[in-house]
Coordinates of C-alpha atoms in Angstrom, one line a residue:
M1416 CA 50.0 50.8 7.4
K1417 CA 49.6 52.2 10.8
K1418 CA 46.3 53.8 12.0
L1419 CA 44.5 55.1 14.9
M1420 CA 41.8 52.7 15.6
L1421 CA 38.9 52.3 18.2
G1422 CA 39.3 48.7 20.0
N1423 CA 36.1 47.6 18.2
E1424 CA 37.2 48.8 15.0
A1425 CA 40.5 46.8 15.5
V1426 CA 38.6 43.8 16.3
A1427 CA 37.0 44.1 13.0
R1428 CA 39.9 44.5 11.3
G1429 CA 41.4 41.3 13.0
M1430 CA 38.4 39.6 11.7
Y1431 CA 39.0 40.8 8.2
E1432 CA 42.8 39.9 8.3
A1433 CA 41.9 36.5 9.9
G1434 CA 39.8 35.7 6.7
C1435 CA 36.4 35.8 8.8
R1436 CA 33.3 35.2 6.4
V1437 CA 30.1 35.3 8.5
V1438 CA 29.2 37.8 11.1
S1439 CA 26.1 37.5 13.2
S1440 CA 25.3 39.9 16.0
Y1441 CA 22.8 42.0 17.9
P1442 CA 23.7 45.6 18.9
G1443 CA 24.5 46.5 22.4
T1444 CA 26.9 49.1 24.0
P1445 CA 29.8 48.9 24.1
S1446 CA 30.2 46.0 21.4
T1447 CA 27.9 47.5 18.6
E1448 CA 30.7 49.1 16.6
I1449 CA 32.5 45.8 16.1
T1450 CA 29.7 44.6 13.5
E1451 CA 29.2 48.0 12.1
Y1452 CA 32.9 48.2 11.1
A1453 CA 32.9 44.7 10.0
A1454 CA 30.2 45.5 7.6
T1455 CA 32.3 47.9 5.8
Y1456 CA 34.4 44.9 4.5
D1457 CA 32.5 43.4 1.5
E1458 CA 34.2 40.1 2.1
I1459 CA 32.4 39.5 5.1
F1460 CA 28.7 38.8 5.4
C1461 CA 27.3 40.8 8.3
E1462 CA 23.8 40.7 9.9
W1463 CA 21.8 42.1 12.6
A1464 CA 20.2 39.0 14.1
P1465 CA 17.0 39.3 16.2
N1466 CA 18.9 38.3 19.4
E1467 CA 22.2 37.1 20.7
K1468 CA 21.0 33.5 20.8
V1469 CA 20.0 33.5 17.2
A1470 CA 23.3 35.3 16.3
A1471 CA 25.5 32.7 18.2
E1472 CA 23.6 29.9 16.6
V1473 CA 24.2 31.5 13.2
A1474 CA 28.0 31.8 13.9
C1475 CA 28.1 28.2 15.1
G1476 CA 26.4 27.0 11.7
A1477 CA 28.7 29.1 9.7
S1478 CA 31.6 27.5 11.7
M1479 CA 30.7 23.9 11.0
A1480 CA 30.0 24.6 7.4
G1481 CA 33.7 25.6 7.1
A1482 CA 33.7 29.3 7.3
R1483 CA 35.5 31.5 10.1
S1484 CA 32.5 33.3 12.0
M1485 CA 31.9 35.7 14.6
C1486 CA 29.0 36.7 17.2
G1487 CA 29.4 40.0 18.9
M1488 CA 27.4 41.0 22.0
K1489 CA 27.5 43.0 25.1
H1490 CA 27.9 41.2 28.5
V1491 CA 24.0 40.8 29.2
G1492 CA 23.7 39.7 25.7
L1493 CA 26.0 36.6 26.3
N1494 CA 23.3 35.6 28.9
V1495 CA 20.8 35.2 26.1
A1496 CA 23.4 33.4 23.9
A1497 CA 24.4 31.1 26.7
D1498 CA 22.3 28.2 25.4
P1499 CA 23.9 27.4 22.2
V1500 CA 27.3 28.7 23.4
Y1501 CA 27.6 26.1 26.1
T1502 CA 27.0 23.2 24.0
A1503 CA 29.1 24.8 21.2
S1504 CA 32.0 24.2 23.5
Y1505 CA 31.2 20.6 23.4
T1506 CA 30.7 20.3 19.5
G1507 CA 33.8 22.5 19.0
V1508 CA 34.5 24.0 15.6
N1509 CA 35.3 23.3 12.1
A1510 CA 36.4 26.7 11.2
G1511 CA 37.4 29.3 13.7
M1512 CA 34.6 30.6 15.8
L1513 CA 34.9 33.8 17.7
L1514 CA 32.6 35.1 20.3
V1515 CA 33.2 38.9 21.3
V1516 CA 31.6 40.0 24.5
A1517 CA 32.2 43.6 25.9
D1518 CA 31.9 44.0 29.7
D1519 CA 30.6 47.2 31.1
P1520 CA 32.4 48.0 34.6
G1521 CA 30.7 51.0 35.9
M1522 CA 27.4 50.5 34.2
H1523 CA 27.8 53.3 31.6
S1524 CA 25.0 51.9 29.5
S1525 CA 24.0 48.6 31.3
Q1526 CA 21.6 47.4 33.9
N1527 CA 24.4 45.5 35.8
E1528 CA 28.1 44.8 36.0
Q1529 CA 28.2 41.3 35.1
D1530 CA 31.6 39.7 34.6
S1531 CA 31.6 37.4 31.6
R1532 CA 34.8 35.4 32.7
H1533 CA 32.2 33.4 34.8
H1534 CA 30.7 32.2 31.4
A1535 CA 34.1 31.3 30.0
M1536 CA 34.7 29.1 33.0
A1537 CA 31.2 27.7 33.4
S1538 CA 31.1 26.9 29.4
K1539 CA 34.8 25.6 29.4
T1540 CA 35.6 27.9 26.7
M1541 CA 38.9 29.8 26.3
M1542 CA 38.9 33.5 26.7
L1543 CA 41.5 36.2 25.7
E1544 CA 41.5 39.7 27.0
P1545 CA 43.3 42.4 25.1
S1546 CA 44.4 45.7 26.6
D1547 CA 44.6 48.0 23.6
S1548 CA 43.6 48.3 20.0
A1549 CA 46.7 46.9 18.7
E1550 CA 46.1 43.7 21.0
C1551 CA 42.4 43.7 19.9
L1552 CA 43.5 43.2 16.3
A1553 CA 46.4 40.8 17.3
F1554 CA 44.3 38.7 19.9
T1555 CA 41.3 38.6 17.3
K1556 CA 43.7 36.8 14.6
L1557 CA 45.3 34.6 17.2
A1558 CA 41.8 33.7 18.4
Y1559 CA 40.7 32.1 15.1
A1560 CA 44.1 30.1 15.2
L1561 CA 43.5 28.9 18.7
S1562 CA 40.0 28.1 17.8
E1563 CA 41.0 25.7 15.1
Q1564 CA 44.1 24.4 16.8
F1565 CA 42.4 23.2 19.9
D1566 CA 38.7 22.6 18.3
T1567 CA 36.9 25.1 20.5
P1568 CA 35.0 28.5 20.2
V1569 CA 37.1 31.3 21.6
M1570 CA 35.9 34.2 23.6
L1571 CA 37.3 37.8 23.1
R1572 CA 36.6 39.9 26.3
L1573 CA 36.7 43.8 26.0
T1574 CA 35.6 46.3 28.3
T1575 CA 33.9 49.6 27.8
R1576 CA 37.5 51.4 28.1
I1577 CA 39.1 48.9 25.6
A1578 CA 36.0 48.9 23.0
H1579 CA 35.7 52.6 23.0
S1580 CA 39.3 54.0 23.4
R1581 CA 41.7 54.5 20.4
S1582 CA 45.4 53.5 19.9
I1583 CA 48.0 52.8 17.1
V1584 CA 47.4 49.5 15.2
E1585 CA 49.3 48.1 12.3
T1586 CA 47.1 46.6 9.8
G1587 CA 48.0 43.6 7.4
D1588 CA 46.5 41.7 4.5
R1589 CA 43.6 39.4 4.5
A1590 CA 44.4 35.8 5.0
D1591 CA 43.1 33.2 2.6
D1592 CA 39.6 32.7 3.2
T1593 CA 38.8 29.4 1.5
L1594 CA 36.1 27.3 2.9
K1595 CA 36.9 24.4 4.8
D1596 CA 35.3 20.9 3.7
Y1597 CA 32.2 20.1 5.5
V1598 CA 32.3 16.5 6.9
K1599 CA 29.0 15.1 8.2
N1600 CA 30.0 13.9 11.8
P1601 CA 27.0 13.3 14.1
G1602 CA 29.4 12.0 16.8
K1603 CA 30.9 15.2 17.2
N1604 CA 28.0 17.7 16.2
V1605 CA 24.8 15.9 17.4
M1606 CA 24.5 16.4 21.1
L1607 CA 22.4 13.6 22.1
P1608 CA 23.4 12.3 25.7
A1609 CA 25.5 9.5 24.4
M1610 CA 27.5 11.8 22.1
A1611 CA 27.6 14.6 24.6
R1612 CA 29.1 12.5 27.4
E1613 CA 32.2 11.6 25.1
R1614 CA 32.5 15.1 24.2
H1615 CA 32.5 16.1 27.8
V1616 CA 35.7 14.0 28.2
F1617 CA 37.1 15.7 25.2
V1618 CA 36.5 19.5 26.7
E1619 CA 38.1 18.4 30.0
Q1620 CA 41.2 17.3 28.1
R1621 CA 41.1 20.3 25.8
M1622 CA 41.2 22.5 28.8
R1623 CA 44.2 20.8 30.1
D1624 CA 45.8 21.1 26.8
I1625 CA 44.8 25.0 26.5
A1626 CA 46.2 25.5 30.2
A1627 CA 49.6 23.9 29.1
W1628 CA 49.7 26.1 26.1
A1629 CA 48.9 29.3 28.4
E1630 CA 52.0 28.6 30.4
T1631 CA 54.3 29.8 27.6
A1632 CA 52.2 31.8 25.3
E1633 CA 53.6 35.2 24.5
I1634 CA 50.3 37.0 25.4
N1635 CA 51.1 36.1 29.1
R1636 CA 54.0 38.1 29.7
V1637 CA 56.3 39.1 32.7
E1638 CA 57.6 42.5 33.0
D1639 CA 60.2 42.1 35.8
N1640 CA 61.3 45.7 37.0
G1641 CA 62.9 44.2 40.2
G1642 CA 61.7 45.4 43.7
K1643 CA 59.6 43.7 46.1
V1644 CA 56.0 44.1 44.7
G1645 CA 54.4 42.1 41.8
V1646 CA 51.1 42.9 40.0
I1647 CA 49.0 40.4 38.2
T1648 CA 46.5 41.8 35.9
A1649 CA 44.8 41.9 32.5
G1650 CA 43.1 44.1 30.1
D1651 CA 42.3 47.6 30.9
C1652 CA 43.5 47.0 34.4
Y1653 CA 47.0 46.5 33.0
C1654 CA 46.8 50.0 31.4
Y1655 CA 45.7 51.7 34.7
A1656 CA 48.5 49.9 36.5
R1657 CA 51.1 50.7 34.1
E1658 CA 50.3 54.4 34.1
A1659 CA 49.7 54.8 37.8
L1660 CA 52.7 52.7 39.1
G1661 CA 55.4 52.7 36.2
D1662 CA 58.4 50.6 36.8
Q1663 CA 58.0 50.7 40.5
V1664 CA 56.4 47.3 40.4
S1665 CA 56.7 44.3 38.2
Y1666 CA 53.7 42.9 36.1
L1667 CA 52.4 39.5 35.0
K1668 CA 50.3 40.8 32.2
L1669 CA 47.7 38.0 31.4
G1670 CA 46.1 37.9 27.8
C1671 CA 44.5 34.5 28.4
V1672 CA 42.3 34.8 31.4
Y1673 CA 40.8 31.3 30.9
P1674 CA 42.2 28.9 31.5
L1675 CA 44.9 30.6 33.9
P1676 CA 48.5 29.4 33.6
E1677 CA 49.1 28.0 37.2
K1678 CA 52.9 27.4 36.9
L1679 CA 53.5 30.9 35.4
I1680 CA 51.7 32.6 38.2
R1681 CA 53.5 30.6 41.0
D1682 CA 56.8 31.3 39.4
F1683 CA 55.9 34.9 39.3
A1684 CA 54.6 35.5 42.8
S1685 CA 57.6 33.6 44.4
R1686 CA 59.8 36.2 43.3
Y1687 CA 58.1 39.2 45.1
E1688 CA 57.2 39.8 48.9
T1689 CA 53.9 41.3 48.1
V1690 CA 51.6 40.4 45.0
Y1691 CA 48.5 42.4 44.0
V1692 CA 45.7 41.1 41.9
I1693 CA 44.2 44.0 40.1
E1694 CA 40.9 43.1 38.2
E1695 CA 37.7 44.9 37.9
L1696 CA 34.6 43.4 38.9
D1697 CA 34.7 39.8 40.4
D1698 CA 37.8 38.1 42.1
V1699 CA 38.3 35.6 39.2
I1700 CA 42.2 35.7 39.0
E1701 CA 42.5 36.2 42.9
T1702 CA 40.2 33.2 43.5
F1703 CA 42.4 30.9 41.2
C1704 CA 45.7 32.2 42.9
R1705 CA 44.3 31.2 46.3
K1706 CA 43.2 27.8 45.1
I1707 CA 46.6 26.9 43.9
G1708 CA 48.0 28.3 47.3
V1709 CA 49.4 31.8 45.9
S1710 CA 48.9 34.4 48.6
V1711 CA 47.8 37.8 47.0
H1712 CA 46.1 41.0 47.8
G1713 CA 43.0 41.6 45.9
K1714 CA 39.5 42.4 46.9
D1715 CA 40.8 43.1 50.3
V1716 CA 42.2 46.1 48.8
F1717 CA 40.3 46.9 45.7
P1718 CA 36.6 47.4 45.3
L1719 CA 34.2 44.8 43.8
C1720 CA 32.0 47.5 42.3
G1721 CA 32.6 50.0 39.7
E1722 CA 35.2 50.8 37.1
F1723 CA 38.8 51.2 37.9
S1724 CA 41.0 54.1 37.1
Q1725 CA 44.9 55.1 37.5
A1726 CA 44.0 57.1 40.5
I1727 CA 42.2 54.0 42.4
V1728 CA 45.2 51.9 41.4
R1729 CA 47.9 54.3 42.9
E1730 CA 46.0 55.2 46.0
K1731 CA 45.5 51.5 46.9
I1732 CA 49.0 50.4 46.3
L1733 CA 51.1 53.4 46.7
G1734 CA 49.0 55.2 49.3
N1735 CA 48.9 58.6 47.2
T1736 CA 46.8 59.8 44.5
L1737 CA 47.8 61.3 40.9
P1738 CA 47.8 65.1 40.6
S1739 CA 44.2 66.3 40.2
R1740 CA 43.1 67.7 36.8
Q1741 CA 39.9 69.0 38.3
T1742 CA 39.1 72.8 37.1
D1743 CA 37.4 75.4 39.2
L1744 CA 34.6 75.5 36.8
N1745 CA 31.2 74.5 38.3
I1746 CA 29.8 72.6 35.5
P1747 CA 26.2 71.6 36.1
G1748 CA 25.4 67.8 35.7
R1749 CA 23.7 66.8 32.6
P1750 CA 21.7 63.5 33.2
P1751 CA 20.6 61.6 30.1
A1752 CA 17.1 62.4 28.9
L1753 CA 14.8 61.6 26.2
C1754 CA 15.5 64.0 23.2
A1755 CA 13.3 66.8 22.3
G1756 CA 10.3 65.8 20.3
C1757 CA 10.9 62.1 21.2
P1758 CA 7.6 60.2 20.7
H1759 CA 8.3 58.2 23.6
R1760 CA 7.8 61.2 26.0
S1761 CA 4.4 62.0 24.9
L1762 CA 3.4 58.3 25.2
F1763 CA 4.7 58.3 28.8
Y1764 CA 2.8 61.7 29.3
A1765 CA -0.3 59.9 28.3
L1766 CA 0.4 57.1 30.8
K1767 CA 1.1 59.5 33.6
K1768 CA -2.3 61.0 33.1
L1769 CA -3.8 57.7 33.2
G1770 CA -2.1 56.7 36.4
V1771 CA -1.1 53.2 35.5
M1772 CA 1.6 50.9 36.4
V1773 CA 4.4 50.5 33.8
S1774 CA 6.2 47.3 33.3
G1775 CA 9.3 48.6 31.5
D1776 CA 12.1 47.3 29.2
I1777 CA 15.6 48.1 27.9
G1778 CA 16.0 50.9 25.4
C1779 CA 15.8 54.8 25.1
Y1780 CA 12.2 54.6 26.7
T1781 CA 13.9 53.4 29.9
L1782 CA 14.5 57.0 30.5
G1783 CA 10.7 57.3 31.0
A1784 CA 11.6 56.3 34.4
T1785 CA 13.2 59.8 35.3
A1786 CA 11.7 62.8 36.6
P1787 CA 9.4 64.6 35.6
L1788 CA 7.7 61.5 34.1
S1789 CA 8.8 59.0 36.4
M1790 CA 6.7 56.3 34.5
M1791 CA 8.5 53.1 34.7
D1792 CA 7.9 50.7 37.6
T1793 CA 10.2 47.8 36.6
C1794 CA 13.0 47.4 34.3
V1795 CA 15.0 43.6 34.5
C1796 CA 16.1 42.6 30.9
M1797 CA 15.4 42.5 27.3
G1798 CA 11.5 41.4 27.0
A1799 CA 11.0 41.1 30.6
S1800 CA 8.2 44.0 30.3
V1801 CA 5.8 41.6 28.7
S1802 CA 6.3 38.6 30.7
M1803 CA 6.6 40.7 34.1
L1804 CA 3.3 42.3 33.4
H1805 CA 1.5 38.9 32.7
G1806 CA 2.8 37.8 36.0
H1807 CA 1.9 40.8 37.9
N1808 CA -1.6 40.8 36.6
K1809 CA -1.8 36.9 37.3
A1810 CA -0.8 37.6 40.9
R1811 CA -3.1 40.6 41.3
P1812 CA -6.3 39.7 38.9
D1813 CA -7.8 43.1 39.4
S1814 CA -4.9 45.3 38.3
Y1815 CA -5.0 44.6 34.7
K1816 CA -7.1 47.7 34.2
K1817 CA -4.3 49.9 35.9
S1818 CA -1.2 48.3 34.3
V1819 CA 0.6 48.2 30.9
A1820 CA 3.8 47.0 29.7
V1821 CA 6.2 49.2 27.2
I1822 CA 8.7 47.6 24.8
G1823 CA 10.5 48.9 21.9
D1824 CA 10.3 47.5 18.4
S1825 CA 13.6 46.0 18.3
T1826 CA 13.4 44.8 21.7
F1827 CA 9.9 43.2 21.1
I1828 CA 11.6 41.2 18.2
H1829 CA 14.4 40.4 20.4
S1830 CA 12.4 38.7 23.2
G1831 CA 9.0 40.2 23.5
I1832 CA 7.3 38.0 21.2
T1833 CA 7.3 34.9 23.4
G1834 CA 5.9 36.8 26.4
L1835 CA 3.0 38.0 24.3
I1836 CA 2.4 34.4 23.1
D1837 CA 2.5 33.5 26.8
I1838 CA -0.3 36.2 27.6
A1839 CA -2.6 34.9 24.8
Y1840 CA -1.9 31.2 25.4
N1841 CA -2.4 31.2 29.1
Q1842 CA -5.5 33.3 29.1
G1843 CA -3.8 36.7 30.2
N1844 CA -5.4 40.0 30.3
S1845 CA -2.8 42.5 29.8
T1846 CA -2.3 45.6 27.6
V1847 CA 1.1 45.6 25.9
I1848 CA 2.4 49.0 24.1
V1849 CA 5.1 48.4 21.4
L1850 CA 7.0 51.8 20.9
D1851 CA 7.7 51.4 17.4
N1852 CA 10.3 54.3 16.4
S1853 CA 11.4 52.6 13.2
I1854 CA 14.9 52.0 14.3
T1855 CA 17.0 50.5 17.2
G1856 CA 17.6 53.7 19.0
M1857 CA 19.5 53.4 22.3
T1858 CA 22.7 51.7 20.6
G1859 CA 22.9 54.2 17.8
H1860 CA 20.3 53.7 15.1
Q1861 CA 20.9 50.0 13.9
Q1862 CA 18.3 48.4 11.4
N1863 CA 16.2 45.6 12.9
P1864 CA 13.6 43.1 11.3
T1865 CA 10.8 45.6 11.5
T1866 CA 12.4 48.3 9.6
G1867 CA 12.7 46.8 6.2
Y1868 CA 16.5 47.4 5.8
T1869 CA 19.5 45.3 6.4
I1870 CA 22.8 46.3 8.3
K1871 CA 24.1 47.5 5.0
G1872 CA 20.9 49.5 4.2
D1873 CA 19.6 47.1 1.7
P1874 CA 15.8 46.7 1.3
T1875 CA 14.5 43.5 2.9
S1876 CA 11.4 42.1 4.2
A1877 CA 9.8 43.7 7.4
V1878 CA 8.0 42.2 10.2
N1879 CA 4.5 43.5 10.3
L1880 CA 3.8 43.9 13.7
E1881 CA -0.1 44.0 13.7
A1882 CA -0.1 40.7 11.7
L1883 CA 2.3 39.2 14.2
A1884 CA 0.4 40.1 17.1
H1885 CA -2.7 38.4 15.5
A1886 CA -0.6 35.3 14.9
C1887 CA 0.3 35.2 18.4
G1888 CA -3.3 35.1 19.4
I1889 CA -4.1 38.8 20.1
R1890 CA -7.3 39.7 18.5
R1891 CA -7.3 43.4 19.9
V1892 CA -4.5 45.5 18.1
K1893 CA -4.6 49.1 17.8
V1894 CA -2.1 51.7 16.3
V1895 CA -1.8 55.2 17.7
D1896 CA 0.3 58.3 17.0
P1897 CA 1.8 59.4 20.4
Y1898 CA 2.1 63.2 19.1
H1899 CA -1.8 63.0 19.4
V1900 CA -2.0 62.9 23.2
D1901 CA -5.8 62.9 23.8
E1902 CA -6.2 60.1 21.1
T1903 CA -3.4 58.1 22.6
I1904 CA -5.0 58.4 26.0
A1905 CA -8.4 57.3 24.8
A1906 CA -7.0 54.4 23.1
I1907 CA -5.0 53.2 26.0
R1908 CA -8.0 53.6 28.3
E1909 CA -10.3 51.8 25.9
E1910 CA -7.9 48.8 25.7
L1911 CA -7.6 48.8 29.5
E1912 CA -11.4 48.4 29.8
H1913 CA -11.7 45.3 27.7
D1914 CA -11.6 41.9 29.4
E1915 CA -9.0 40.5 27.0
P1916 CA -5.4 41.1 26.0
S1917 CA -4.5 43.7 23.6
L1918 CA -1.5 45.0 21.8
I1919 CA -1.1 48.9 21.2
I1920 CA 1.4 50.2 18.7
S1921 CA 2.7 53.6 19.5
R1922 CA 4.3 54.5 16.0
R1923 CA 6.1 57.5 15.3
P1924 CA 9.9 57.5 13.8
C1925 CA 12.8 58.6 16.0
V1926 CA 13.3 62.3 15.8
L1927 CA 17.1 61.7 15.1
L1928 CA 16.5 59.8 11.9
K1929 CA 17.6 61.7 9.0
K1930 CA 14.6 60.8 6.8
V1931 CA 12.5 62.6 9.6
K1932 CA 11.5 66.2 8.5
H1933 CA 11.2 68.4 11.5
N1934 CA 8.7 71.3 11.9
P1935 CA 9.9 74.9 12.5
P1936 CA 10.3 75.4 16.1
F1937 CA 7.6 76.9 18.4
R1938 CA 7.8 80.0 20.5
I1939 CA 6.2 81.2 23.9
D1940 CA 4.0 84.4 23.7
P1941 CA 5.1 86.0 27.0
D1942 CA 1.8 87.9 27.1
K1943 CA -0.3 84.8 27.1
C1944 CA 1.8 82.6 29.3
I1945 CA 0.8 82.6 32.9
G1946 CA 3.7 80.6 34.1
C1947 CA 1.5 77.4 35.0
K1948 CA 4.4 75.2 34.0
M1949 CA 1.7 72.8 32.3
C1950 CA 4.2 72.5 29.2
M1951 CA 7.0 71.5 31.6
K1952 CA 5.2 68.6 32.9
Q1953 CA 6.3 66.3 29.9
G1954 CA 10.1 66.9 30.6
C1955 CA 10.9 68.3 27.2
P1956 CA 14.6 69.6 27.2
A1957 CA 13.8 72.3 24.5
I1958 CA 11.4 74.0 27.2
S1959 CA 12.8 75.8 30.3
F1960 CA 11.4 78.3 32.8
K1961 CA 12.9 81.7 33.3
D1962 CA 11.7 84.9 35.0
K1963 CA 8.2 83.1 35.8
K1964 CA 7.6 82.4 32.1
S1965 CA 8.1 79.4 29.9
K1966 CA 10.9 79.5 27.2
I1967 CA 11.4 77.4 24.2
D1968 CA 15.1 76.8 22.9
F1969 CA 14.8 77.1 19.2
T1970 CA 17.9 75.0 18.6
Q1971 CA 16.3 72.1 20.2
C1972 CA 12.7 72.3 19.3
V1973 CA 11.6 70.2 16.4
G1974 CA 7.9 71.4 16.3
C1975 CA 6.3 68.2 17.4
G1976 CA 3.4 70.1 18.6
V1977 CA 2.9 67.9 21.9
C1978 CA 3.5 71.1 24.2
I1979 CA 0.6 73.2 22.3
Q1980 CA -1.9 70.5 23.5
L1981 CA -0.8 70.8 26.9
C1982 CA -0.9 74.7 27.1
K1983 CA -4.7 75.8 27.8
F1984 CA -3.9 79.5 27.4
G1985 CA -2.6 79.6 23.7
A1986 CA 0.7 80.7 24.8
I1987 CA 2.7 78.5 22.5
Q1988 CA 2.5 79.5 19.1
A1989 CA 4.0 78.8 15.6
S1990 CA 7.2 80.6 14.8
E1991 CA 7.3 83.5 12.4
E1992 CA 8.9 81.1 9.7
E1993 CA 6.1 78.8 9.9
K1994 CA 3.7 81.6 9.6
A1995 CA 5.2 82.8 6.5

């Protein structure tokens, strides 16, 4: 059956057809939908793990137990998973193990433009890279076969464009998913130094074997259109090049991007006067070509930073651009913003009133860094807010009364707990605020260990954040409702004054949750509004300013009531609907 599928959906379908039985992931754009689609197949056990390291270990354990498995993550998640992944390369697999990583050139939803091919090289793990949804499905199935053939985990690298674009795929039936026998084998699976030394020898030979396979693999193909120019490329860059250059050049399309096929590249390059390597982010293929003595143009022509496009490829190689599709419409920009009624907004407003330094983290609340709130001083990686606040206050012992960390509930579970333990254990004096909105928000409302529901929506145990904080050694734990601005300010001020660490839980569900009932929208009484703009200081997108008066957009307002607390003149009032 032919279907139109997202790249991520096609990966999930490929897992199903390959007989995958166990999936463990942590949500991260642009990889999230892979696990969400996989969870629609009853034959596959799926879970959201607390973080990518745990997810990779679950997948590794399932593979050793004889079940085909998968761990999905975005590129920065692979950093978190690197510890088990690098050693899993030594142990190899029993049943096939797939690691799907989605890179984000252009940083559409990420804090860096990391190129995950470096992880494949450093961990000596085979990596495939599809260029459309059909290849997402086919390469996923192939990856499981190769994983078992070469006794290795296999990485599947997507990019945002491949993960989130749609193309036609042809679906098939599910393969036999019988568990492979489990055989106790410490020499292979227990990486004590003596065993690991022998496995390293195996890994090096395995990479030579895979490289030999790559020389004739169908997923590495030559498209010879004659002419004097050849292009070596992979993934979405192949799509850009094909659309921009057509049959004016010849192509070596690489489906296996590590290890690279030396002889195939040499033979291809020898046919053309000029050879370009088109690859987003780092010069991985280009560097390999130069290493084996093949002269190519790469980053001397193409940029190191940002996402490519058909226009960029055409301009750099042919010297002209594609016809512009730009219209004459002057459309204003729409930067990302916290939603109307978002509980994080009022929390950041409270912090701004207190004038504190804010050690920030990854999530919806990172938008607290934008104007008019502008209340985030740092943001590095998941969980860093807690540890960095501890470092800040140890470096500047007098700063603990004017500094806090903010971290979401899911991010806190992911990697904030160990930072909190560090504060307690090493006698720190920091105030950490967990922004508990009852969901993993930024990536699209996934459950997490604090919500009490699994990925399939089944009830389960929920982490009690208050009890967890006490168990970590934090004696002072307080819960606030961020909609109550004055009470929130008072609670934060109180904890900052104490000479011991504390945890504040800012608890209010995300306004986009279906279970959250909104109040009727508020309205502005123009006779009472003096145009002071106090109501706009929190940056709510439902409030605008026109003709020297504030105005509330009833289509956006959820009736949270925060703005009423800011207006000193009673100009913000309940709607007629609420009065009735």
